[in-house]
Short mmCIF file of C-alpha atoms and ligand atoms in Angstrom, two decimals:
data_model
loop_
_atom_site.label_atom_id
_atom_site.label_comp_id
_atom_site.label_asym_id
_atom_site.label_seq_id
_atom_site.Cartn_x
_atom_site.Cartn_y
_atom_site.Cartn_z
CA UNK A 1 100.14 110.66 111.83
CA UNK A 2 99.24 107.29 110.41
CA UNK A 3 101.15 105.61 107.59
CA UNK A 4 99.58 106.18 104.19
CA UNK A 5 98.44 109.61 105.26
CA UNK A 6 100.41 112.82 105.41
CA UNK A 7 99.32 116.37 105.82
CA UNK A 8 98.94 116.56 102.05
CA UNK A 9 98.22 113.04 100.86
CA UNK A 10 95.82 110.17 101.55
CA UNK A 11 97.14 107.03 99.90
CA UNK A 12 94.33 104.67 98.86
CA UNK A 13 96.13 102.74 96.13
CA UNK A 14 96.40 99.50 98.12
CA UNK A 15 96.20 98.01 101.60
CA UNK A 16 99.78 96.82 101.09
CA UNK A 17 101.00 100.38 101.66
CA UNK A 18 100.72 100.30 105.44
CA UNK A 19 103.83 100.84 107.50
CA UNK A 20 104.44 98.97 110.75
CA UNK A 21 103.09 100.78 113.78
CA UNK A 22 105.43 101.63 116.66
CA UNK A 23 103.94 98.75 118.70
CA UNK A 24 104.51 96.35 115.81
CA UNK A 25 108.11 97.52 115.45
CA UNK A 26 108.62 96.98 119.19
CA UNK A 27 107.25 93.42 118.89
CA UNK A 28 109.62 92.78 115.98
CA UNK A 29 112.61 94.18 117.83
CA UNK A 30 112.09 91.91 120.81
CA UNK A 31 111.23 88.73 118.88
CA UNK A 32 113.00 85.52 119.83
CA UNK A 33 114.67 84.10 116.74
CA UNK A 34 116.56 81.08 115.43
CA UNK A 35 117.41 79.58 112.05
CA UNK A 36 114.08 78.74 110.45
CA UNK A 37 115.60 76.50 107.76
CA UNK A 38 116.69 74.34 110.72
CA UNK A 39 113.14 74.67 112.10
CA UNK A 40 114.57 76.55 115.07
CA UNK A 41 112.83 79.89 114.99
CA UNK A 42 110.33 79.87 117.87
CA UNK A 43 108.45 82.93 116.66
CA UNK A 44 107.92 81.50 113.18
CA UNK A 45 106.78 78.22 114.70
CA UNK A 46 104.35 80.02 116.98
CA UNK A 47 102.91 81.94 114.03
CA UNK A 48 102.59 78.81 111.88
CA UNK A 49 100.89 76.86 114.67
CA UNK A 50 98.55 79.71 115.47
CA UNK A 51 97.45 80.27 111.88
CA UNK A 52 97.00 76.54 111.20
CA UNK A 53 94.83 76.36 114.34
CA UNK A 54 92.73 79.37 113.34
CA UNK A 55 91.75 77.63 110.11
CA UNK A 56 91.40 74.16 111.66
CA UNK A 57 94.22 72.66 109.58
CA UNK A 58 97.20 70.58 110.67
CA UNK A 59 100.02 72.86 109.65
CA UNK A 60 101.08 76.12 108.04
CA UNK A 61 104.21 77.46 106.37
CA UNK A 62 105.45 81.05 106.54
CA UNK A 63 106.43 82.66 103.24
CA UNK A 64 107.60 86.09 102.18
CA UNK A 65 104.67 86.76 99.85
CA UNK A 66 101.10 85.82 99.02
CA UNK A 67 102.18 84.97 95.51
CA UNK A 68 104.65 82.37 96.76
CA UNK A 69 102.04 80.98 99.16
CA UNK A 70 99.54 80.69 96.29
CA UNK A 71 102.06 79.06 93.95
CA UNK A 72 103.01 76.42 96.53
CA UNK A 73 99.43 75.96 97.76
CA UNK A 74 98.07 75.38 94.26
CA UNK A 75 101.04 73.17 93.41
CA UNK A 76 100.21 71.02 96.44
CA UNK A 77 96.90 70.03 94.84
CA UNK A 78 97.71 70.21 91.10
CA UNK A 79 100.45 68.21 89.36
CA UNK A 80 102.36 69.51 86.32
CA UNK A 81 100.19 68.90 83.25
CA UNK A 82 96.94 69.15 85.19
CA UNK A 83 94.68 72.22 85.46
CA UNK A 84 93.13 74.42 88.10
CA UNK A 85 89.82 76.21 87.43
CA UNK A 86 89.37 79.74 88.74
CA UNK A 87 87.45 82.95 88.13
CA UNK A 88 88.91 84.96 85.22
CA UNK A 89 90.05 87.92 87.31
CA UNK A 90 91.45 85.83 90.16
CA UNK A 91 94.82 87.00 91.45
CA UNK A 92 96.36 83.62 90.60
CA UNK A 93 95.27 84.04 86.97
CA UNK A 94 95.90 87.74 86.45
CA UNK A 95 98.52 89.01 88.80
CA UNK A 96 101.04 86.29 89.59
CA UNK A 97 102.79 86.80 86.28
CA UNK A 98 102.17 83.31 85.00
CA UNK A 99 104.02 81.70 87.93
CA UNK A 100 101.68 78.71 88.10
CA UNK A 101 102.49 77.83 84.49
CA UNK A 102 106.09 78.98 84.44
CA UNK A 103 107.11 77.38 87.74
CA UNK A 104 104.58 74.61 88.42
CA UNK A 105 103.84 73.56 84.82
CA UNK A 106 100.09 73.58 85.29
CA UNK A 107 97.35 75.20 83.22
CA UNK A 108 94.23 77.18 84.12
CA UNK A 109 90.75 77.55 82.72
CA UNK A 110 88.47 80.23 83.97
CA UNK A 111 84.87 81.20 84.43
CA UNK A 112 83.77 84.86 84.43
CA UNK A 113 81.73 86.49 87.17
CA UNK A 114 81.53 90.29 87.52
CA UNK A 115 81.75 90.00 91.31
CA UNK A 116 84.32 87.21 91.34
CA UNK A 117 81.77 84.80 92.71
CA UNK A 118 81.72 81.06 92.41
CA UNK A 119 79.31 80.01 89.66
CA UNK A 120 78.94 76.36 90.59
CA UNK A 121 76.81 75.18 87.63
CA UNK A 122 79.35 76.75 85.25
CA UNK A 123 82.26 75.25 87.18
CA UNK A 124 80.56 71.87 87.06
CA UNK A 125 80.35 72.13 83.28
CA UNK A 126 84.04 73.11 83.06
CA UNK A 127 85.22 70.10 85.04
CA UNK A 128 87.29 67.73 82.94
CA UNK A 129 87.77 64.38 84.62
CA UNK A 130 90.70 62.11 83.72
CA UNK A 131 90.26 61.30 80.02
CA UNK A 132 93.62 59.70 79.46
CA UNK A 133 95.47 61.17 76.49
CA UNK A 134 92.65 63.49 75.35
CA UNK A 135 92.06 66.41 77.71
CA UNK A 136 93.87 68.18 80.51
CA UNK A 137 92.58 66.79 83.79
CA UNK A 138 91.02 69.18 86.31
CA UNK A 139 92.70 68.65 89.68
CA UNK A 140 91.46 71.63 91.69
CA UNK A 141 89.10 74.58 91.88
CA UNK A 142 90.49 77.85 93.21
CA UNK A 143 88.37 80.56 94.81
CA UNK A 144 89.40 83.98 96.12
CA UNK A 145 87.83 85.40 99.28
CA UNK A 146 87.63 88.32 99.42
CA UNK A 147 88.01 88.87 95.69
CA UNK A 148 90.50 91.64 95.00
CA UNK A 149 89.67 92.73 91.45
CA UNK A 150 85.94 92.26 92.06
CA UNK A 151 86.11 95.02 94.66
CA UNK A 152 86.76 93.04 97.84
CA UNK A 153 83.62 90.96 97.32
CA UNK A 154 82.91 88.26 99.89
CA UNK A 155 82.10 84.73 98.70
CA UNK A 156 79.09 83.45 100.68
CA UNK A 157 79.89 80.51 102.94
CA UNK A 158 76.89 78.56 101.56
CA UNK A 159 78.38 78.66 98.07
CA UNK A 160 81.75 77.52 99.37
CA UNK A 161 80.15 74.66 101.28
CA UNK A 162 78.28 73.59 98.14
CA UNK A 163 81.60 73.63 96.28
CA UNK A 164 83.20 71.50 99.01
CA UNK A 165 80.44 68.90 98.87
CA UNK A 166 80.57 68.66 95.07
CA UNK A 167 84.40 68.65 94.96
CA UNK A 168 84.44 65.68 97.32
CA UNK A 169 81.89 63.86 95.16
CA UNK A 170 83.93 64.30 91.97
CA UNK A 171 87.36 63.99 93.60
CA UNK A 172 88.85 67.43 92.99
CA UNK A 173 90.60 69.63 95.54
CA UNK A 174 89.75 73.17 96.64
CA UNK A 175 92.31 75.98 96.95
CA UNK A 176 91.30 79.19 98.69
CA UNK A 177 93.25 82.40 98.05
CA UNK A 178 92.56 84.07 101.36
CA UNK A 179 94.88 87.05 101.04
CA UNK A 180 92.01 89.04 102.59
CA UNK A 181 90.12 86.24 104.34
CA UNK A 182 90.33 88.33 107.52
CA UNK A 183 88.18 90.99 105.86
CA UNK A 184 85.58 88.36 104.92
CA UNK A 185 85.66 87.04 108.50
CA UNK A 186 85.11 90.49 110.02
CA UNK A 187 82.51 91.56 107.45
CA UNK A 188 80.35 88.45 107.86
CA UNK A 189 81.20 87.10 111.31
CA UNK A 190 82.00 83.74 109.70
CA UNK A 191 84.59 81.83 111.74
CA UNK A 192 87.98 81.44 110.08
CA UNK A 193 87.67 77.71 110.78
CA UNK A 194 84.51 77.60 108.67
CA UNK A 195 86.45 79.02 105.75
CA UNK A 196 89.25 76.58 106.53
CA UNK A 197 86.81 73.67 106.42
CA UNK A 198 85.82 74.29 102.80
CA UNK A 199 89.39 74.23 101.49
CA UNK A 200 92.08 71.57 101.18
CA UNK A 201 94.69 74.28 101.13
CA UNK A 202 94.73 78.05 101.70
CA UNK A 203 97.06 80.97 101.23
CA UNK A 204 96.54 83.83 103.70
CA UNK A 205 98.34 87.18 103.87
CA UNK A 206 99.47 89.25 106.84
CA UNK A 207 100.78 92.04 104.64
CA UNK A 208 97.46 93.38 103.32
CA UNK A 209 94.76 94.66 105.68
CA UNK A 210 96.52 93.29 108.75
CA UNK A 211 99.38 95.71 108.22
CA UNK A 212 102.47 93.50 108.61
CA UNK A 213 105.35 94.60 106.39
CA UNK A 214 105.89 91.08 105.01
CA UNK A 215 104.43 87.64 105.30
CA UNK A 216 101.89 85.12 104.10
CA UNK A 217 101.20 81.53 105.01
CA UNK A 218 100.17 78.40 103.19
CA UNK A 219 97.79 76.39 105.38
CA UNK A 220 97.00 72.70 104.85
CA UNK A 221 97.72 69.13 105.83
CA UNK A 222 100.98 68.18 107.56
CA UNK A 223 102.07 66.21 104.48
CA UNK A 224 101.35 69.09 102.10
CA UNK A 225 103.29 71.48 104.30
CA UNK A 226 106.29 69.11 104.56
CA UNK A 227 106.43 68.94 100.77
CA UNK A 228 105.91 72.70 100.40
CA UNK A 229 108.79 73.33 102.81
CA UNK A 230 111.12 71.60 100.33
CA UNK A 231 109.66 73.49 97.39
CA UNK A 232 109.91 76.79 99.25
CA UNK A 233 113.64 76.20 99.80
CA UNK A 234 114.05 75.22 96.15
CA UNK A 235 112.52 78.57 95.15
CA UNK A 236 114.97 80.42 97.37
CA UNK A 237 112.43 81.01 100.09
CA UNK A 238 114.27 79.37 102.99
CA UNK A 239 114.69 82.20 105.46
CA UNK A 240 116.87 82.28 108.56
CA UNK A 241 116.18 84.44 111.66
CA UNK A 242 112.85 85.40 110.18
CA UNK A 243 111.03 85.47 113.51
CA UNK A 244 111.77 89.16 113.43
CA UNK A 245 109.17 89.37 110.63
CA UNK A 246 106.85 86.66 111.93
CA UNK A 247 106.55 88.72 115.13
CA UNK A 248 104.88 91.44 113.07
CA UNK A 249 102.34 88.85 111.92
CA UNK A 250 101.60 87.68 115.46
CA UNK A 251 101.19 91.30 116.54
CA UNK A 252 98.83 91.90 113.61
CA UNK A 253 96.69 88.90 114.57
CA UNK A 254 96.45 90.24 118.12
CA UNK A 255 95.70 93.85 117.26
CA UNK A 256 94.63 94.38 113.65
CA UNK A 257 91.86 91.92 112.86
CA UNK A 258 88.79 93.43 114.52
CA UNK A 259 89.72 96.95 113.42
CA UNK A 260 89.17 95.90 109.78
CA UNK A 261 85.55 96.88 110.42
CA UNK A 262 86.77 100.53 110.42
CA UNK A 263 88.33 100.05 106.98
CA UNK A 264 85.04 98.64 105.71
CA UNK A 265 83.10 101.64 107.06
CA UNK A 266 85.63 104.03 105.48
CA UNK A 267 85.29 102.21 102.14
CA UNK A 268 81.50 102.64 102.21
CA UNK A 269 81.93 106.35 102.96
CA UNK A 270 84.28 106.75 99.99
CA UNK A 271 82.00 104.67 97.75
CA UNK A 272 79.12 107.00 98.42
CA UNK A 273 81.29 109.99 97.56
CA UNK A 274 82.16 108.35 94.24
CA UNK A 275 78.55 107.57 93.35
CA UNK A 276 78.98 103.84 94.04
CA UNK A 277 76.20 102.16 96.01
CA UNK A 278 77.76 101.49 99.43
CA UNK A 279 75.61 98.34 99.71
CA UNK A 280 77.79 96.83 96.97
CA UNK A 281 80.95 97.37 99.01
CA UNK A 282 81.46 94.27 101.14
CA UNK A 283 84.84 95.12 102.64
CA UNK A 284 87.73 97.57 102.10
CA UNK A 285 87.89 97.87 98.30
CA UNK A 286 85.85 100.21 96.12
CA UNK A 287 85.82 99.73 92.37
CA UNK A 288 84.76 102.76 90.36
CA UNK A 289 83.87 102.49 86.67
CA UNK A 290 85.03 105.66 84.88
CA UNK A 291 85.57 106.17 81.16
CA UNK A 292 88.09 108.81 82.18
CA UNK A 293 89.95 106.55 84.66
CA UNK A 294 93.42 107.96 83.94
CA UNK A 295 92.41 111.60 84.28
CA UNK A 296 90.22 110.85 87.33
CA UNK A 297 93.27 109.29 89.01
CA UNK A 298 95.49 112.21 87.96
CA UNK A 299 93.04 114.85 89.21
CA UNK A 300 92.56 113.01 92.51
CA UNK A 301 96.34 112.96 92.86
CA UNK A 302 96.53 116.72 92.30
CA UNK A 303 94.15 117.08 95.25
CA UNK A 304 96.24 114.80 97.47
CA UNK A 305 94.26 111.56 97.07
CA UNK A 306 96.29 108.73 95.59
CA UNK A 307 94.18 106.06 93.85
CA UNK A 308 95.06 103.55 91.14
CA UNK A 309 93.63 102.50 87.78
CA UNK A 310 93.31 98.72 87.36
CA UNK A 311 92.08 98.90 83.77
CA UNK A 312 91.37 101.55 81.11
CA UNK A 313 87.98 102.36 82.68
CA UNK A 314 88.31 101.00 86.20
CA UNK A 315 89.75 102.62 89.30
CA UNK A 316 90.42 100.80 92.56
CA UNK A 317 90.31 102.53 95.94
CA UNK A 318 91.47 100.62 99.03
CA UNK A 319 91.15 101.58 102.68
CA UNK A 320 93.58 100.33 105.30
CA UNK A 321 95.26 100.73 108.67
CA UNK A 322 97.09 103.85 107.51
CA UNK A 323 93.89 105.76 106.76
CA UNK A 324 91.98 106.95 109.80
CA UNK A 325 88.45 108.40 109.85
CA UNK A 326 89.64 111.98 109.30
CA UNK A 327 91.73 110.95 106.28
CA UNK A 328 88.85 108.90 104.85
CA UNK A 329 86.53 111.88 105.20
CA UNK A 330 89.12 114.14 103.56
CA UNK A 331 89.48 111.71 100.63
CA UNK A 332 85.70 111.35 100.31
CA UNK A 333 85.28 115.12 100.16
CA UNK A 334 87.89 115.41 97.37
CA UNK A 335 86.51 112.48 95.36
CA UNK A 336 82.95 113.82 95.64
CA UNK A 337 84.03 117.00 93.83
CA UNK A 338 85.52 114.98 90.95
C1 LIG B 1 93.90 88.17 96.32
C2 LIG B 1 95.39 88.24 96.35
N1 LIG B 1 96.09 87.10 96.39
C3 LIG B 1 97.44 87.10 96.43
C4 LIG B 1 98.15 88.28 96.43
C5 LIG B 1 99.65 88.22 96.40
O1 LIG B 1 100.27 88.77 97.49
P1 LIG B 1 101.78 89.33 97.39
O2 LIG B 1 101.68 90.68 96.82
O3 LIG B 1 102.25 89.29 98.80
O4 LIG B 1 102.54 88.40 96.51
C6 LIG B 1 97.46 89.50 96.41
C7 LIG B 1 98.20 90.78 96.40
O5 LIG B 1 97.64 91.84 96.44
C8 LIG B 1 96.04 89.47 96.35
O6 LIG B 1 95.33 90.60 96.28
#
């Protein structure tokens, strides 16, 4: 039986709920390790080099969480007292508990897009260049691909390339929150390196759809990573024989990327059952608007389908490695009756 699914329950609250497969656990158990603060863990190094290469960047840094990777990635392109612009429901703005302000001393301004998309003309109007002692200076634009709270929406590569071109013209940096960039890659066939090319710095997660128990990476220039390594240690994120966890990430890259297409198909099946147009579901997240969100969630739970409200009238349903076709069909059948 797959993780996230039992005889009685299908758990669709998040793609972070996966449990390591037996093969992943075996890879972890046999990982070569060393002290990573000394730079001596071969498995961590292999993972960092591999992920940097996938995105066409010089270096990468392994971190326990996507939040830490985002905080250090954004900090690498925004100084205290400067601002980053992002979409209003971006994870960095909504769900990192103010870390970018509290820890990095930077501010944010946001644009609103119902599907979390980049609205370049609006972003262009928001840009505040250096105006000395008058306004906060914009140092970077942050985009999220796929966009979690916008229902796993993919940001089109064309839009990202237009952002890159403009950002270079005006001298601001681009941060990409790629917690689920693998889903965007599989859904569109866009090379990871093409996503890498539009960003100065990225944060990518192994612990979402890829099914590793822990682990995210910041990806960027060698200089940015050297600096981030110091900041990571300062935040208490210097880990020792952590190859045992990095091995799960390497295993996930080998075995769990292409299968994301199954999660996307399961999400479309569930969307249809919930009366959501499957064409609007780009990847593995379904957002359902319900005035009765709390009772919808409660009733689904009574029928063995765990889903989560993300607002008073919004429910989020997420497919993942722990939900196979049979479980997705079971969940769809229950949700259709509600
Ligand atoms: C888009 C996005 N970015 C970053 C994160 C943060 O990851 P973590 O929970 O590992 O801190 C998440 C978590 O779900 C996310 O959805």
